[in-house]
Amino acid sequence: MQEILNAPFVAELIRTLTNMYRHGWDERNGGNVSVRLDEDALRDYLDLRAVRRTIPTGFDAPDLDGEYFLITGTGKYFKNAQYAPDRDLGLVRLAEGGRQADLLWGFTDGGSFTSEFPAHMMSHLARRRVDPETRVVMHCHPGNLLAMTFVHELDERAFTRTLWRMCTECLMVFPDGVNVLPWMVCGTTAIGEATARKMETARLVVWAHHGIYASGRDLDETFGLIETAEKAAEVYLKIAHLPICSSITDSQLHEIESRFGVKARPGYLDPAPGSVLPETVQPMSSWA
Ligand code: 13P
Ligand code: ZN
């Protein structure tokens, strides 16, 4: 049996959590990450029959039965995960129709998985229906996106269009756009279900006045989605109160589509090139 702390999936998660903390996205215990793993990737590191504890999940999810997830613990600080990974992370296998999580490794202080477990598990299910290669769900509290939910209308099309126009590469990175949930109590099955519904049409879901969820095929891709949207939100907050002298037009976004073979979410760009954004100074309120 090999040491699980040397397993690439553990090392990569620790690296990612440390990076997320350094970006300022995860104050205190803010944020949580889950990674779906194949049984074959685990056999060299764990006796998969040795269940240390069972933890009730509080929901039914028969489609997740037998699935393995490496996941952050509730109340744990991302900045500390590198120093105590077996305390701050856990590896679970879902059982009993998804109502139970068998703990195979981690949470050594008696802890449990993130309070956002429902949002993670339901988002995994929703995204896998769209893309079976989906493995990662990531949640954090990036300051600029969070701030933007206080000053920008929460309409998903308008929110997405603003972000796309803040950096040329946004449309390439998230052509499916950003969905937005209005404020809800976090850590509940209800917000989990609502997030999963939003995940059916986009890999990024903003939680108004709280943070963001992202899903992807691996940690880098998922991190990059948040990083790109957060950069766009930062630019927006830098310019939103200033007179706008020049900006990216819908016609230019159509050019990106043709050049890079991406397709913007249907209905999000004006079909008549150049007809939405005049090139002259406009107040921010006329942008959406
Ligand atoms: P956890 O510590 O339970 O993961 O909660 C952090 C968080 O960001 C809640 O939304
Ligand atoms: Zn949160």
mmCIF file of C-alpha atoms and ligand atoms in Angstrom:
data_model
loop_
_atom_site.group_PDB
_atom_site.id
_atom_site.type_symbol
_atom_site.label_atom_id
_atom_site.label_comp_id
_atom_site.label_asym_id
_atom_site.label_seq_id
_atom_site.Cartn_x
_atom_site.Cartn_y
_atom_site.Cartn_z
ATOM 1 C CA MET A 1 0.000 0.000 0.000
ATOM 2 C CA GLN A 2 1.366 3.454 -0.888
ATOM 3 C CA GLU A 3 1.157 6.551 1.327
ATOM 4 C CA ILE A 4 -2.038 8.403 0.381
ATOM 5 C CA LEU A 5 -0.464 11.761 1.245
ATOM 6 C CA ASN A 6 1.796 11.192 -1.786
ATOM 7 C CA ALA A 7 -1.136 10.424 -4.082
ATOM 8 C CA PRO A 8 -1.351 12.949 -6.926
ATOM 9 C CA PHE A 9 -5.025 13.656 -6.216
ATOM 10 C CA VAL A 10 -4.270 14.640 -2.592
ATOM 11 C CA ALA A 11 -1.202 16.705 -3.521
ATOM 12 C CA GLU A 12 -3.090 18.528 -6.248
ATOM 13 C CA LEU A 13 -6.032 19.337 -4.008
ATOM 14 C CA ILE A 14 -3.712 20.724 -1.311
ATOM 15 C CA ARG A 15 -1.918 22.850 -3.911
ATOM 16 C CA THR A 16 -5.236 24.172 -5.175
ATOM 17 C CA LEU A 17 -6.618 24.984 -1.709
ATOM 18 C CA THR A 18 -3.408 26.818 -0.809
ATOM 19 C CA ASN A 19 -3.633 28.789 -4.033
ATOM 20 C CA MET A 20 -7.294 29.640 -3.464
ATOM 21 C CA TYR A 21 -6.393 30.960 -0.015
ATOM 22 C CA ARG A 22 -3.544 33.054 -1.460
ATOM 23 C CA HIS A 23 -5.965 34.584 -3.947
ATOM 24 C CA GLY A 24 -8.046 35.799 -1.008
ATOM 25 C CA TRP A 25 -11.033 33.706 -2.003
ATOM 26 C CA ASP A 26 -11.222 31.679 1.202
ATOM 27 C CA GLU A 27 -11.116 33.682 4.401
ATOM 28 C CA ARG A 28 -11.347 31.638 7.621
ATOM 29 C CA ASN A 29 -13.211 28.425 6.704
ATOM 30 C CA GLY A 30 -14.779 29.978 3.598
ATOM 31 C CA GLY A 31 -15.113 27.709 0.590
ATOM 32 C CA ASN A 32 -15.214 23.983 -0.079
ATOM 33 C CA VAL A 33 -14.024 21.658 -2.853
ATOM 34 C CA SER A 34 -14.947 18.119 -3.883
ATOM 35 C CA VAL A 35 -13.230 15.846 -6.405
ATOM 36 C CA ARG A 36 -14.825 12.658 -7.768
ATOM 37 C CA LEU A 37 -12.300 9.816 -7.960
ATOM 38 C CA ASP A 38 -12.322 6.405 -9.623
ATOM 39 C CA GLU A 39 -12.013 3.294 -7.489
ATOM 40 C CA ASP A 40 -9.027 2.206 -9.589
ATOM 41 C CA ALA A 41 -7.099 5.361 -8.634
ATOM 42 C CA LEU A 42 -7.574 4.569 -4.942
ATOM 43 C CA ARG A 43 -6.727 0.865 -4.676
ATOM 44 C CA ASP A 44 -2.980 1.442 -4.271
ATOM 45 C CA TYR A 45 -3.525 3.812 -1.362
ATOM 46 C CA LEU A 46 -6.433 2.501 0.712
ATOM 47 C CA ASP A 47 -8.111 -0.701 1.815
ATOM 48 C CA LEU A 48 -11.495 0.129 0.364
ATOM 49 C CA ARG A 49 -13.233 -2.328 2.730
ATOM 50 C CA ALA A 50 -11.980 -0.478 5.826
ATOM 51 C CA VAL A 51 -14.727 2.013 6.687
ATOM 52 C CA ARG A 52 -13.640 4.236 9.596
ATOM 53 C CA ARG A 53 -16.997 5.864 10.259
ATOM 54 C CA THR A 54 -20.320 6.386 8.577
ATOM 55 C CA ILE A 55 -21.782 9.888 8.291
ATOM 56 C CA PRO A 56 -25.425 10.577 7.362
ATOM 57 C CA THR A 57 -25.782 12.866 4.343
ATOM 58 C CA GLY A 58 -29.325 14.081 4.973
ATOM 59 C CA PHE A 59 -30.523 13.505 1.391
ATOM 60 C CA ASP A 60 -31.322 10.751 -1.110
ATOM 61 C CA ALA A 61 -29.067 10.403 -4.144
ATOM 62 C CA PRO A 62 -29.230 6.807 -5.429
ATOM 63 C CA ASP A 63 -27.255 7.746 -8.553
ATOM 64 C CA LEU A 64 -24.241 8.530 -6.354
ATOM 65 C CA ASP A 65 -24.169 5.153 -4.626
ATOM 66 C CA GLY A 66 -20.650 3.707 -4.711
ATOM 67 C CA GLU A 67 -19.037 6.978 -5.883
ATOM 68 C CA TYR A 68 -15.839 8.234 -4.209
ATOM 69 C CA PHE A 69 -15.197 11.883 -3.326
ATOM 70 C CA LEU A 70 -12.186 13.640 -1.844
ATOM 71 C CA ILE A 71 -13.710 16.625 -0.055
ATOM 72 C CA THR A 72 -12.870 19.459 2.321
ATOM 73 C CA GLY A 73 -14.061 19.362 5.923
ATOM 74 C CA THR A 74 -16.570 21.716 7.504
ATOM 75 C CA GLY A 75 -15.042 24.543 9.510
ATOM 76 C CA LYS A 76 -11.556 23.876 8.115
ATOM 77 C CA TYR A 77 -9.272 26.681 6.914
ATOM 78 C CA PHE A 78 -7.861 26.282 3.393
ATOM 79 C CA LYS A 79 -4.625 27.932 4.551
ATOM 80 C CA ASN A 80 -4.055 25.030 6.947
ATOM 81 C CA ALA A 81 -4.871 22.071 4.688
ATOM 82 C CA GLN A 82 -1.217 21.726 3.627
ATOM 83 C CA TYR A 83 -0.160 21.224 7.255
ATOM 84 C CA ALA A 84 -2.883 18.768 8.343
ATOM 85 C CA PRO A 85 -4.414 17.214 5.235
ATOM 86 C CA ASP A 86 -5.632 14.080 7.031
ATOM 87 C CA ARG A 87 -7.531 16.273 9.483
ATOM 88 C CA ASP A 88 -8.908 18.863 7.045
ATOM 89 C CA LEU A 89 -9.754 16.581 4.101
ATOM 90 C CA GLY A 90 -11.736 13.353 3.884
ATOM 91 C CA LEU A 91 -12.332 10.608 1.375
ATOM 92 C CA VAL A 92 -15.856 9.219 1.347
ATOM 93 C CA ARG A 93 -17.848 6.646 -0.605
ATOM 94 C CA LEU A 94 -21.591 7.159 -0.806
ATOM 95 C CA ALA A 95 -23.835 4.260 0.227
ATOM 96 C CA GLU A 96 -27.438 3.421 1.137
ATOM 97 C CA GLY A 97 -28.971 5.345 -1.768
ATOM 98 C CA GLY A 98 -26.716 8.339 -1.091
ATOM 99 C CA ARG A 99 -28.093 8.713 2.456
ATOM 100 C CA GLN A 100 -24.796 7.618 4.014
ATOM 101 C CA ALA A 101 -21.148 8.497 3.473
ATOM 102 C CA ASP A 102 -18.572 5.861 4.376
ATOM 103 C CA LEU A 103 -15.404 7.597 5.569
ATOM 104 C CA LEU A 104 -12.316 5.789 4.232
ATOM 105 C CA TRP A 105 -9.649 8.349 5.081
ATOM 106 C CA GLY A 106 -9.253 11.741 6.765
ATOM 107 C CA PHE A 107 -11.291 13.902 9.156
ATOM 108 C CA THR A 108 -9.048 12.471 11.874
ATOM 109 C CA ASP A 109 -10.257 14.950 14.499
ATOM 110 C CA GLY A 110 -13.780 13.497 14.264
ATOM 111 C CA GLY A 111 -14.822 16.190 11.788
ATOM 112 C CA SER A 112 -17.126 15.879 8.819
ATOM 113 C CA PHE A 113 -17.422 17.012 5.229
ATOM 114 C CA THR A 114 -18.402 20.568 4.316
ATOM 115 C CA SER A 115 -21.805 21.883 5.320
ATOM 116 C CA GLU A 116 -22.311 22.460 1.575
ATOM 117 C CA PHE A 117 -22.255 18.718 0.876
ATOM 118 C CA PRO A 118 -25.762 18.798 -0.701
ATOM 119 C CA ALA A 119 -24.746 21.552 -3.164
ATOM 120 C CA HIS A 120 -21.603 19.609 -4.079
ATOM 121 C CA MET A 121 -23.239 16.229 -4.573
ATOM 122 C CA MET A 122 -26.248 17.578 -6.456
ATOM 123 C CA SER A 123 -24.015 19.726 -8.656
ATOM 124 C CA HIS A 124 -21.854 16.686 -9.484
ATOM 125 C CA LEU A 125 -25.001 14.842 -10.541
ATOM 126 C CA ALA A 126 -26.332 17.751 -12.597
ATOM 127 C CA ARG A 127 -23.059 18.470 -14.402
ATOM 128 C CA ARG A 128 -22.339 14.823 -15.162
ATOM 129 C CA ARG A 129 -25.590 14.669 -17.090
ATOM 130 C CA VAL A 130 -24.210 17.479 -19.268
ATOM 131 C CA ASP A 131 -20.563 16.341 -19.301
ATOM 132 C CA PRO A 132 -19.760 12.835 -17.976
ATOM 133 C CA GLU A 133 -16.110 13.900 -17.513
ATOM 134 C CA THR A 134 -17.026 16.392 -14.767
ATOM 135 C CA ARG A 135 -15.018 15.635 -11.609
ATOM 136 C CA VAL A 136 -14.691 18.837 -9.610
ATOM 137 C CA VAL A 137 -17.075 21.159 -7.785
ATOM 138 C CA MET A 138 -15.516 24.233 -6.174
ATOM 139 C CA HIS A 139 -17.013 26.934 -3.971
ATOM 140 C CA CYS A 140 -15.338 30.088 -2.652
ATOM 141 C CA HIS A 141 -15.888 33.752 -1.792
ATOM 142 C CA PRO A 142 -13.971 35.883 -4.342
ATOM 143 C CA GLY A 143 -14.306 39.536 -3.313
ATOM 144 C CA ASN A 144 -14.971 41.174 -6.675
ATOM 145 C CA LEU A 145 -17.687 38.792 -7.835
ATOM 146 C CA LEU A 146 -19.242 39.032 -4.395
ATOM 147 C CA ALA A 147 -19.140 42.841 -4.507
ATOM 148 C CA MET A 148 -20.581 42.849 -8.011
ATOM 149 C CA THR A 149 -23.754 41.133 -6.762
ATOM 150 C CA PHE A 150 -24.462 44.284 -4.698
ATOM 151 C CA VAL A 151 -24.168 46.789 -7.529
ATOM 152 C CA HIS A 152 -25.083 44.895 -10.712
ATOM 153 C CA GLU A 153 -28.515 43.600 -11.591
ATOM 154 C CA LEU A 154 -28.712 39.851 -10.957
ATOM 155 C CA ASP A 155 -30.326 39.007 -14.295
ATOM 156 C CA GLU A 156 -28.162 36.153 -15.633
ATOM 157 C CA ARG A 157 -27.942 37.392 -19.188
ATOM 158 C CA ALA A 158 -27.027 40.921 -18.122
ATOM 159 C CA PHE A 159 -24.513 39.654 -15.539
ATOM 160 C CA THR A 160 -22.890 37.339 -18.081
ATOM 161 C CA ARG A 161 -22.738 39.988 -20.797
ATOM 162 C CA THR A 162 -21.031 42.433 -18.454
ATOM 163 C CA LEU A 163 -18.380 39.860 -17.518
ATOM 164 C CA TRP A 164 -17.792 38.824 -21.142
ATOM 165 C CA ARG A 165 -17.100 42.442 -22.043
ATOM 166 C CA MET A 166 -14.570 43.048 -19.274
ATOM 167 C CA CYS A 167 -11.771 40.849 -20.735
ATOM 168 C CA THR A 168 -11.452 39.556 -24.285
ATOM 169 C CA GLU A 169 -10.883 35.954 -23.183
ATOM 170 C CA CYS A 170 -13.951 35.606 -20.962
ATOM 171 C CA LEU A 171 -16.186 34.413 -23.803
ATOM 172 C CA MET A 172 -13.635 31.703 -24.673
ATOM 173 C CA VAL A 173 -13.349 30.524 -21.073
ATOM 174 C CA PHE A 174 -17.029 30.524 -20.127
ATOM 175 C CA PRO A 175 -19.167 30.677 -23.303
ATOM 176 C CA ASP A 176 -21.966 29.044 -21.296
ATOM 177 C CA GLY A 177 -22.076 32.174 -19.118
ATOM 178 C CA VAL A 178 -22.722 32.624 -15.435
ATOM 179 C CA ASN A 179 -25.968 31.703 -13.724
ATOM 180 C CA VAL A 180 -27.052 33.569 -10.618
ATOM 181 C CA LEU A 181 -28.943 32.423 -7.527
ATOM 182 C CA PRO A 182 -30.619 35.091 -5.422
ATOM 183 C CA TRP A 183 -29.607 35.175 -1.755
ATOM 184 C CA MET A 184 -30.564 31.987 0.079
ATOM 185 C CA VAL A 185 -29.605 30.399 3.389
ATOM 186 C CA CYS A 186 -26.435 28.404 2.725
ATOM 187 C CA GLY A 187 -25.638 24.830 3.771
ATOM 188 C CA THR A 188 -29.147 23.522 3.064
ATOM 189 C CA THR A 189 -30.562 20.885 0.738
ATOM 190 C CA ALA A 190 -32.729 23.648 -0.771
ATOM 191 C CA ILE A 191 -29.730 25.719 -1.900
ATOM 192 C CA GLY A 192 -28.092 22.480 -3.071
ATOM 193 C CA GLU A 193 -31.052 21.683 -5.293
ATOM 194 C CA ALA A 194 -31.280 25.258 -6.575
ATOM 195 C CA THR A 195 -27.541 25.309 -7.374
ATOM 196 C CA ALA A 196 -27.778 21.995 -9.218
ATOM 197 C CA ARG A 197 -30.654 23.312 -11.349
ATOM 198 C CA LYS A 198 -28.504 26.314 -12.271
ATOM 199 C CA MET A 199 -25.591 23.968 -13.076
ATOM 200 C CA GLU A 200 -27.694 22.336 -15.798
ATOM 201 C CA THR A 201 -26.999 25.309 -18.083
ATOM 202 C CA ALA A 202 -23.684 26.803 -16.869
ATOM 203 C CA ARG A 203 -20.507 25.733 -15.090
ATOM 204 C CA LEU A 204 -20.441 28.901 -13.007
ATOM 205 C CA VAL A 205 -23.176 29.740 -10.519
ATOM 206 C CA VAL A 206 -22.934 32.941 -8.489
ATOM 207 C CA TRP A 207 -24.562 32.939 -5.077
ATOM 208 C CA ALA A 208 -25.648 36.550 -4.593
ATOM 209 C CA HIS A 209 -23.959 38.221 -1.614
ATOM 210 C CA HIS A 210 -22.078 34.993 -0.801
ATOM 211 C CA GLY A 211 -19.708 33.671 -3.457
ATOM 212 C CA ILE A 212 -19.517 31.356 -6.452
ATOM 213 C CA TYR A 213 -19.729 27.694 -7.458
ATOM 214 C CA ALA A 214 -17.840 26.240 -10.391
ATOM 215 C CA SER A 215 -17.585 22.773 -11.887
ATOM 216 C CA GLY A 216 -15.112 21.261 -14.307
ATOM 217 C CA ARG A 217 -13.173 18.242 -15.463
ATOM 218 C CA ASP A 218 -10.189 18.889 -13.208
ATOM 219 C CA LEU A 219 -8.996 21.264 -10.501
ATOM 220 C CA ASP A 220 -7.062 23.520 -12.883
ATOM 221 C CA GLU A 221 -9.968 23.988 -15.258
ATOM 222 C CA THR A 222 -12.396 24.708 -12.419
ATOM 223 C CA PHE A 223 -9.977 27.088 -10.681
ATOM 224 C CA GLY A 224 -9.411 28.854 -14.009
ATOM 225 C CA LEU A 225 -13.124 29.411 -14.525
ATOM 226 C CA ILE A 226 -13.404 31.227 -11.196
ATOM 227 C CA GLU A 227 -10.128 33.062 -11.738
ATOM 228 C CA THR A 228 -11.291 34.415 -15.114
ATOM 229 C CA ALA A 229 -14.756 35.469 -13.912
ATOM 230 C CA GLU A 230 -13.207 37.071 -10.826
ATOM 231 C CA LYS A 231 -10.722 39.049 -12.950
ATOM 232 C CA ALA A 232 -13.623 40.295 -15.101
ATOM 233 C CA ALA A 233 -15.544 41.328 -11.981
ATOM 234 C CA GLU A 234 -12.451 43.173 -10.751
ATOM 235 C CA VAL A 235 -12.230 45.131 -14.005
ATOM 236 C CA TYR A 236 -15.954 45.898 -13.819
ATOM 237 C CA LEU A 237 -15.602 47.337 -10.317
ATOM 238 C CA LYS A 238 -12.627 49.432 -11.422
ATOM 239 C CA ILE A 239 -14.544 51.027 -14.317
ATOM 240 C CA ALA A 240 -18.239 50.869 -13.426
ATOM 241 C CA HIS A 241 -18.295 54.357 -11.912
ATOM 242 C CA LEU A 242 -16.199 55.950 -14.710
ATOM 243 C CA PRO A 243 -17.292 57.286 -18.090
ATOM 244 C CA ILE A 244 -16.808 54.478 -20.606
ATOM 245 C CA CYS A 245 -14.875 55.651 -23.681
ATOM 246 C CA SER A 246 -14.472 52.325 -25.454
ATOM 247 C CA SER A 247 -15.640 48.782 -24.948
ATOM 248 C CA ILE A 248 -15.958 45.324 -26.515
ATOM 249 C CA THR A 249 -18.966 45.178 -28.815
ATOM 250 C CA ASP A 250 -21.244 42.243 -29.600
ATOM 251 C CA SER A 251 -19.863 42.297 -33.099
ATOM 252 C CA GLN A 252 -16.345 41.819 -31.701
ATOM 253 C CA LEU A 253 -17.588 38.977 -29.494
ATOM 254 C CA HIS A 254 -18.989 37.366 -32.658
ATOM 255 C CA GLU A 255 -15.504 37.677 -34.162
ATOM 256 C CA ILE A 256 -14.105 35.779 -31.155
ATOM 257 C CA GLU A 257 -16.690 33.077 -31.758
ATOM 258 C CA SER A 258 -15.551 32.584 -35.350
ATOM 259 C CA ARG A 259 -11.826 32.874 -34.653
ATOM 260 C CA PHE A 260 -11.743 30.465 -31.707
ATOM 261 C CA GLY A 261 -14.630 28.142 -32.545
ATOM 262 C CA VAL A 262 -16.635 28.903 -29.406
ATOM 263 C CA LYS A 263 -20.362 29.534 -29.318
ATOM 264 C CA ALA A 264 -21.858 32.039 -26.911
ATOM 265 C CA ARG A 265 -24.884 30.866 -24.984
ATOM 266 C CA PRO A 266 -27.872 31.168 -27.356
ATOM 267 C CA GLY A 267 -29.651 34.505 -27.097
ATOM 268 C CA TYR A 268 -26.909 36.158 -25.047
ATOM 269 C CA LEU A 269 -25.338 38.123 -27.911
ATOM 270 C CA ASP A 270 -27.250 40.419 -30.192
ATOM 271 C CA PRO A 271 -27.528 38.748 -33.617
ATOM 272 C CA ALA A 272 -27.127 42.104 -35.354
ATOM 273 C CA PRO A 273 -23.386 42.798 -35.122
ATOM 274 C CA GLY A 274 -22.458 46.043 -33.461
ATOM 275 C CA SER A 275 -25.999 47.069 -32.645
ATOM 276 C CA VAL A 276 -25.866 46.782 -28.855
ATOM 277 C CA LEU A 277 -22.920 48.769 -27.607
ATOM 278 C CA PRO A 278 -22.271 52.178 -29.101
ATOM 279 C CA GLU A 279 -18.575 52.986 -29.183
ATOM 280 C CA THR A 280 -19.112 56.378 -27.533
ATOM 281 C CA VAL A 281 -19.370 57.280 -23.848
ATOM 282 C CA GLN A 282 -22.367 55.606 -22.242
ATOM 283 C CA PRO A 283 -23.472 55.371 -18.628
ATOM 284 C CA MET A 284 -22.980 51.876 -17.163
ATOM 285 C CA SER A 285 -26.753 51.541 -16.706
ATOM 286 C CA SER A 286 -27.275 51.364 -20.469
ATOM 287 C CA TRP A 287 -24.879 48.452 -20.946
ATOM 288 C CA ALA A 288 -26.945 45.374 -20.238
HETATM 289 P P1 13P B 1 -17.796 24.820 5.419
HETATM 290 O O1 13P B 1 -16.720 25.200 6.407
HETATM 291 O O2 13P B 1 -18.881 23.981 6.086
HETATM 292 O O3 13P B 1 -17.236 24.172 4.189
HETATM 293 O O4 13P B 1 -18.541 26.150 4.986
HETATM 294 C C1 13P B 1 -17.843 27.172 4.353
HETATM 295 C C2 13P B 1 -18.696 27.926 3.398
HETATM 296 O O5 13P B 1 -18.157 28.604 2.536
HETATM 297 C C3 13P B 1 -20.165 27.841 3.488
HETATM 298 O O6 13P B 1 -20.783 28.355 2.360
HETATM 299 ZN ZN ZN B 2 -19.516 29.845 1.301
#
